[in-house]
Amino acid sequence: MPKIKMAAMRYTQGGREMYLTAMSAGELVNMVSRPERWDHKNMDQHGNRPHSGPHTKGIVKYLDDNEDFVLGAAVLYLTSNESSFKELQIEGVTDDTDAATIGTLTVDVGTRFEVGDGQHRLRAYETIFRGRGTSDPTVQRLRESGQPLIIVIEDDPRKRGQDFFDLQQNVKPMTKSVGQALDRRQPISQCLDRLVNSNILLKGRVDYSKDTPGKNSDEVASFKTVHYCSGLILVGNKYRTPATMDAAVNAQLTEDNDTATQKIHEFWDAMADLPLFAQLVAGELATPEIRQDTYLLSANVLYAIALAVYRAYDKGTPIQDAVASLTNVRFERTTKTGGITMYDTIFAGNLVDTTTGKLLSGRDNWEAAADLLHEHIARTAL
């Protein structure tokens, strides 16, 4: 029977034989079986999670948009009688104490791999190769690229299913702040990279590791909060998902980078002049003190401020004047735990629960707070 031979590296995990190799996406599409949806009635079936069309479309778009793409290894399965491995003797490399052995992995032509982890990556490849011609630039790019594979030798479908659970359990998703900061393809991330390193308020005071800084944190805000506030300054709150909002923000930065960047810098420069922040910059106050005694460092209050300033600017008030008018707003936390009114805080009934004094966090809440702040700006701005 004809054979397919692949360069591979053999190793073991948990006592099982595994192989690390790579194949071109085009070849791989023809060698992988589509996973069956897991059915609890058939406990001897490996199965997988349901296929998500939007997730696959997202990967296709990523491959189309980015020549310098990167996709992690897919986990595939073979049974113990579907493959063989021949070790290559390489002096100084293959040794009894080495964790990995280099050699040739052989499978019969027509062998079908079962997908453990990576069905959406593989379905994206299938969508591209079976729906486009050979002259398509993404097809050409994928033909010249390798998809890394971890091939696990496992006969028991239950253990294959357990592997899928374990792989998902042992992966920690990154925070929004880290993801947004690292995605330098986005114009907004490039803009904020420069902003955070130059703005007197934000420099050294932005938390990249968390989306919500702790009460004793020295950081003014998370990168996620700075990112969203900056987006609000450019496009307001008419976009209901982060993806559509980012697309609109990035479009503005692409079409008129100087003007859009200037608006963002003007906003944060003006924020640095607010009395509490000015005291922080001058070393007269510590960030935890501001967070403990006022609402000013709540992400939702910052969102409300940014949206109110956007609306004021849209009606002709300069950004600096709009922010400066907030000097007269009392951001102090109320100590009351009931019967809270507008005399206690401007955020009563929108961002502050009037019956408990607790801070609320819904979008409707900070949008309502923005309405009040905008009214204040309209009355008091120069």
Coordinates of C-alpha atoms in Angstrom, one line a residue:
M1 CA 0.0 0.0 0.0
P2 CA 1.3 3.5 -0.9
K3 CA 2.7 5.4 2.1
I4 CA 3.0 9.0 3.2
K5 CA 6.2 9.8 5.0
M6 CA 6.6 13.0 7.1
A7 CA 9.5 14.4 9.0
A8 CA 8.5 14.3 12.7
M9 CA 9.8 14.6 16.2
R10 CA 8.6 11.9 18.6
Y11 CA 8.1 12.5 22.3
T12 CA 5.9 11.3 25.1
Q13 CA 3.4 13.0 27.4
G14 CA 1.5 11.2 30.1
G15 CA 3.0 7.9 28.9
R16 CA 1.6 8.4 25.4
E17 CA 3.4 8.6 22.1
M18 CA 3.1 11.9 20.3
Y19 CA 4.6 13.4 17.2
L20 CA 5.3 17.0 16.3
T21 CA 5.2 17.8 12.6
A22 CA 3.7 20.1 10.0
M23 CA 1.8 19.8 6.7
S24 CA 0.7 22.2 4.1
A25 CA -2.9 23.4 4.6
G26 CA -4.0 22.0 1.2
E27 CA -2.7 18.5 1.9
L28 CA -4.1 18.5 5.4
V29 CA -7.7 19.4 4.3
N30 CA -7.8 16.0 2.4
M31 CA -6.5 14.0 5.3
V32 CA -8.7 15.1 8.2
S33 CA -12.2 13.9 9.0
R34 CA -14.7 16.4 10.1
P35 CA -15.4 15.9 13.8
E36 CA -18.7 14.6 14.9
R37 CA -20.6 16.7 17.4
W38 CA -20.3 15.2 20.8
D39 CA -23.4 13.2 21.8
H40 CA -23.9 12.2 25.5
K41 CA -25.9 9.2 24.3
N42 CA -22.8 7.7 22.8
M43 CA -20.2 7.8 25.5
D44 CA -17.8 5.8 23.4
Q45 CA -17.7 8.5 20.7
H46 CA -14.9 11.1 20.8
G47 CA -16.9 14.0 19.4
N48 CA -16.2 17.7 19.6
R49 CA -17.9 20.9 20.3
P50 CA -20.4 22.2 17.7
H51 CA -18.9 24.0 14.7
S52 CA -19.2 27.8 14.8
G53 CA -19.6 29.4 11.4
P54 CA -18.8 32.9 12.6
H55 CA -15.6 31.6 14.3
T56 CA -14.5 29.9 11.0
K57 CA -15.3 33.1 9.1
G58 CA -13.2 35.1 11.5
I59 CA -10.2 32.8 10.9
V60 CA -10.7 33.1 7.1
K61 CA -10.8 36.9 7.3
Y62 CA -7.6 36.8 9.5
L63 CA -5.8 34.7 6.9
D64 CA -7.0 37.0 4.1
D65 CA -6.0 40.2 5.9
N66 CA -2.6 39.2 7.3
E67 CA 0.3 38.0 5.3
D68 CA 2.4 37.5 8.5
F69 CA -0.2 35.2 10.0
V70 CA 0.4 32.7 12.8
L71 CA -1.8 29.8 13.8
G72 CA -1.1 27.4 16.7
A73 CA -0.7 23.6 16.4
A74 CA -3.8 21.5 15.7
V75 CA -4.1 18.3 17.8
L76 CA -4.9 15.2 15.6
Y77 CA -5.3 11.5 16.5
L78 CA -4.3 8.2 15.0
T79 CA -4.7 4.7 16.4
S80 CA -1.7 2.6 17.3
N81 CA -2.0 0.6 14.0
E82 CA -2.3 3.5 11.7
S83 CA 1.3 4.7 11.8
S84 CA 4.9 3.7 12.2
F85 CA 8.0 5.7 13.2
K86 CA 11.6 5.2 12.1
E87 CA 14.2 6.9 14.2
L88 CA 17.1 8.7 12.5
Q89 CA 20.4 8.4 14.2
I90 CA 21.9 11.9 14.5
E91 CA 25.0 12.2 16.5
G92 CA 24.7 14.5 19.5
V93 CA 20.9 14.9 19.1
T94 CA 19.2 11.5 19.5
D95 CA 20.2 10.2 22.8
D96 CA 18.5 8.1 25.5
T97 CA 18.2 11.1 27.7
D98 CA 16.7 13.4 25.1
A99 CA 13.0 14.2 25.4
A100 CA 12.6 14.2 21.6
T101 CA 13.6 11.8 18.9
I102 CA 13.8 12.9 15.2
G103 CA 12.7 10.5 12.5
T104 CA 10.1 9.6 9.9
L105 CA 6.4 9.2 10.6
T106 CA 4.7 6.9 8.1
V107 CA 1.0 6.5 7.5
D108 CA -0.9 4.7 4.7
V109 CA -2.3 6.8 1.9
G110 CA -6.0 7.4 2.6
T111 CA -5.5 7.5 6.4
R112 CA -7.8 10.0 8.0
F113 CA -6.8 12.0 11.1
E114 CA -9.4 12.7 13.7
V115 CA -9.5 16.3 15.0
G116 CA -9.0 16.8 18.7
D117 CA -8.4 20.5 18.9
G118 CA -8.3 22.9 15.9
Q119 CA -11.5 22.1 13.9
H120 CA -12.1 25.8 13.1
R121 CA -8.6 26.3 11.8
L122 CA -8.9 23.3 9.6
R123 CA -12.4 24.3 8.5
A124 CA -11.1 27.7 7.5
Y125 CA -8.5 26.1 5.3
E126 CA -11.2 23.9 3.7
T127 CA -13.3 27.0 3.1
I128 CA -10.5 28.7 1.3
F129 CA -9.1 25.8 -0.7
R130 CA -12.5 24.4 -1.9
G131 CA -14.1 27.8 -2.6
R132 CA -11.3 29.6 -4.5
G133 CA -9.0 29.2 -7.5
T134 CA -5.3 28.5 -7.4
S135 CA -4.5 32.2 -8.3
D136 CA -6.1 33.5 -5.1
P137 CA -3.4 35.2 -3.0
T138 CA -4.5 33.5 0.2
V139 CA -4.4 30.1 -1.4
Q140 CA -1.0 30.7 -2.8
R141 CA 0.2 31.9 0.6
L142 CA -1.2 28.8 2.4
R143 CA 0.4 26.5 -0.2
E144 CA 3.8 27.9 0.8
S145 CA 3.1 27.7 4.6
G146 CA 3.0 24.8 7.1
Q147 CA 0.3 24.1 9.6
P148 CA 1.9 22.7 12.8
L149 CA 0.5 19.4 14.1
I150 CA 0.6 17.4 17.3
I151 CA -0.3 13.9 16.4
V152 CA -1.4 11.8 19.4
I153 CA -1.5 8.0 19.3
E154 CA -4.6 7.1 21.2
D155 CA -7.0 4.2 20.6
D156 CA -9.6 5.1 23.3
P157 CA -12.1 7.7 22.1
R158 CA -12.9 8.6 25.7
K159 CA -9.4 9.6 26.4
R160 CA -9.4 11.7 23.2
G161 CA -12.4 13.5 24.6
Q162 CA -10.7 14.0 27.9
D163 CA -7.7 15.5 26.1
F164 CA -10.0 18.1 24.6
F165 CA -11.4 19.1 28.0
D166 CA -7.9 19.2 29.4
L167 CA -6.6 21.4 26.6
Q168 CA -9.4 24.0 27.2
Q169 CA -8.9 23.9 30.9
N170 CA -5.2 24.5 30.8
V171 CA -5.4 27.6 28.6
K172 CA -5.8 31.0 30.3
P173 CA -7.4 33.6 28.0
M174 CA -5.5 36.9 28.0
T175 CA -7.1 40.0 29.3
K176 CA -8.7 42.5 27.0
S177 CA -6.1 45.0 28.0
V178 CA -3.2 42.7 27.0
G179 CA -4.8 41.7 23.8
Q180 CA -5.7 45.3 22.7
A181 CA -2.2 46.5 23.6
L182 CA -0.4 43.7 21.7
D183 CA -2.5 44.0 18.5
R184 CA -0.3 46.6 16.9
R185 CA -2.0 46.1 13.5
Q186 CA -4.9 48.3 14.8
P187 CA -4.3 52.0 14.3
I188 CA -5.9 52.7 17.7
S189 CA -3.4 50.5 19.5
Q190 CA -0.5 52.3 17.7
C191 CA -2.0 55.7 18.6
L192 CA -2.5 54.7 22.3
D193 CA 1.0 53.2 22.5
R194 CA 2.4 56.7 21.8
L195 CA -0.2 58.4 24.0
V196 CA 0.5 56.3 27.1
N197 CA 4.2 57.0 26.8
S198 CA 3.7 60.7 26.6
N199 CA 0.7 61.8 28.5
I200 CA 1.5 63.2 32.0
L201 CA -1.4 61.4 33.6
L202 CA -1.2 58.0 32.0
K203 CA 2.5 57.5 31.7
G204 CA 3.4 54.7 34.1
R205 CA -0.1 54.5 35.4
V206 CA -1.9 52.2 32.9
D207 CA -2.6 48.6 33.9
Y208 CA -1.9 46.2 31.1
S209 CA -2.3 43.0 33.1
K210 CA -5.8 43.5 34.4
D211 CA -9.0 44.9 32.9
T212 CA -10.0 46.3 36.3
P213 CA -7.2 47.6 38.6
G214 CA -7.5 46.6 42.3
K215 CA -8.5 49.2 44.9
N216 CA -4.8 49.5 46.1
S217 CA -3.4 49.7 42.6
D218 CA -1.2 52.7 41.6
E219 CA -2.6 52.6 38.0
V220 CA -5.2 55.1 37.0
A221 CA -6.9 52.8 34.6
S222 CA -6.5 49.6 32.6
F223 CA -5.5 49.8 28.9
K224 CA -8.9 48.4 28.1
T225 CA -10.5 51.5 29.7
V226 CA -8.1 53.9 28.0
H227 CA -8.8 52.2 24.7
Y228 CA -12.6 52.4 25.1
C229 CA -12.6 56.0 26.3
S230 CA -10.4 57.0 23.4
G231 CA -12.8 55.3 21.0
L232 CA -15.8 57.1 22.6
I233 CA -14.0 60.5 21.9
L234 CA -13.8 59.7 18.2
V235 CA -17.1 57.9 17.4
G236 CA -19.4 58.1 20.5
N237 CA -21.6 55.2 21.6
K238 CA -23.5 54.4 18.4
Y239 CA -21.6 51.1 17.9
R240 CA -22.9 48.3 20.1
T241 CA -20.1 45.7 19.8
P242 CA -16.4 46.2 20.4
A243 CA -15.6 44.9 16.9
T244 CA -17.8 47.3 15.1
M245 CA -16.6 50.2 17.3
D246 CA -12.9 49.4 16.7
A247 CA -13.6 49.2 13.0
A248 CA -15.1 52.7 13.1
V249 CA -12.3 54.1 15.3
N250 CA -9.6 52.6 13.1
A251 CA -11.3 54.0 10.0
Q252 CA -11.1 57.5 11.4
L253 CA -7.5 57.1 12.4
T254 CA -6.7 55.7 8.9
E255 CA -8.6 58.4 7.0
D256 CA -7.4 61.4 9.1
N257 CA -4.8 60.3 11.5
D258 CA -3.6 63.7 12.6
T259 CA -7.1 65.0 13.5
A260 CA -8.2 61.8 15.2
T261 CA -5.0 61.5 17.2
Q262 CA -5.2 65.1 18.2
K263 CA -8.7 64.6 19.6
I264 CA -7.5 61.7 21.7
H265 CA -4.4 63.5 23.0
E266 CA -6.5 66.7 23.8
F267 CA -8.9 64.6 25.9
W268 CA -6.3 62.9 28.0
D269 CA -4.2 66.1 28.3
A270 CA -7.4 67.9 29.6
M271 CA -8.2 65.1 32.0
A272 CA -4.7 65.5 33.5
D273 CA -5.7 69.1 34.4
L274 CA -8.8 68.1 36.5
P275 CA -8.0 69.0 40.1
L276 CA -7.8 65.5 41.5
F277 CA -5.6 64.2 38.6
A278 CA -3.5 67.4 38.8
Q279 CA -2.9 66.6 42.5
L280 CA -2.0 63.0 41.5
V281 CA 0.5 64.2 38.9
A282 CA 2.0 66.7 41.4
G283 CA 2.5 63.9 44.0
E284 CA 0.0 65.4 46.4
L285 CA -2.5 62.5 46.2
A286 CA -2.0 58.8 45.6
T287 CA -4.1 56.8 43.1
P288 CA -5.6 54.5 45.8
E289 CA -6.8 57.6 47.7
I290 CA -8.6 58.9 44.6
R291 CA -10.1 55.4 44.0
Q292 CA -11.2 55.1 47.7
D293 CA -12.7 58.6 48.1
T294 CA -14.2 59.3 44.7
Y295 CA -15.9 57.7 41.7
L296 CA -13.5 59.3 39.3
L297 CA -11.4 56.2 38.6
S298 CA -14.4 53.9 38.0
A299 CA -14.2 52.7 34.3
N300 CA -17.9 53.5 33.9
V301 CA -17.4 57.1 35.2
L302 CA -14.6 57.5 32.7
Y303 CA -16.8 56.2 29.9
A304 CA -19.5 58.6 30.9
I305 CA -17.1 61.5 30.9
A306 CA -15.7 60.5 27.5
L307 CA -19.2 60.2 25.9
A308 CA -20.3 63.5 27.4
V309 CA -17.2 65.3 26.0
Y310 CA -17.8 63.7 22.6
R311 CA -21.4 65.0 22.6
A312 CA -20.2 68.5 23.7
Y313 CA -17.5 68.5 21.0
D314 CA -20.1 67.4 18.4
K315 CA -22.1 70.5 19.3
G316 CA -19.2 72.9 19.0
T317 CA -17.5 72.9 22.5
P318 CA -13.8 72.4 22.4
I319 CA -12.6 69.2 24.1
Q320 CA -10.4 71.1 26.6
D321 CA -13.3 73.4 27.6
A322 CA -15.7 70.5 27.9
V323 CA -13.4 68.6 30.3
A324 CA -12.5 71.7 32.2
S325 CA -16.2 72.3 33.0
L326 CA -16.2 69.1 34.9
T327 CA -14.1 70.7 37.6
N328 CA -17.3 71.7 39.3
V329 CA -18.7 68.1 39.4
R330 CA -18.5 66.4 42.8
F331 CA -17.0 63.0 42.2
E332 CA -16.8 62.2 45.9
R333 CA -18.3 58.9 47.0
T334 CA -21.3 59.2 49.1
T335 CA -21.2 57.4 52.5
K336 CA -24.9 56.8 52.5
T337 CA -26.3 53.3 52.0
G338 CA -29.9 54.3 51.2
G339 CA -32.1 57.2 50.3
I340 CA -29.4 58.6 48.0
T341 CA -30.4 61.6 45.9
M342 CA -28.8 64.0 43.4
Y343 CA -27.9 66.2 46.3
D344 CA -25.5 63.4 47.4
T345 CA -24.0 62.6 44.0
I346 CA -24.7 63.4 40.4
F347 CA -24.6 59.7 39.8
A348 CA -27.6 58.9 42.0
G349 CA -30.0 56.6 40.1
N350 CA -27.7 56.1 37.1
L351 CA -24.3 54.8 38.2
V352 CA -25.1 54.7 42.0
D353 CA -27.9 52.5 43.3
T354 CA -30.0 54.9 45.4
T355 CA -31.1 52.1 47.8
T356 CA -27.7 50.6 48.5
G357 CA -25.0 53.1 47.5
K358 CA -23.3 50.4 45.3
L359 CA -21.8 51.4 42.0
L360 CA -23.7 50.0 39.0
S361 CA -21.9 48.9 35.8
G362 CA -24.3 48.4 33.0
R363 CA -24.0 50.3 29.7
D364 CA -27.4 51.9 30.2
N365 CA -26.1 53.2 33.5
W366 CA -23.0 55.0 32.2
E367 CA -24.9 56.3 29.2
A368 CA -27.5 57.9 31.6
A369 CA -24.6 59.4 33.6
A370 CA -23.2 60.8 30.3
D371 CA -26.5 62.5 29.7
L372 CA -26.3 64.4 33.0
L373 CA -22.6 65.2 32.5
H374 CA -23.3 66.6 29.0
E375 CA -26.1 68.7 30.4
H376 CA -23.6 70.1 33.0
I377 CA -21.1 70.8 30.3
A378 CA -23.7 72.6 28.2
R379 CA -24.6 74.8 31.1
T380 CA -21.1 75.6 32.4
A381 CA -18.6 75.3 29.5
L382 CA -16.9 78.5 28.4

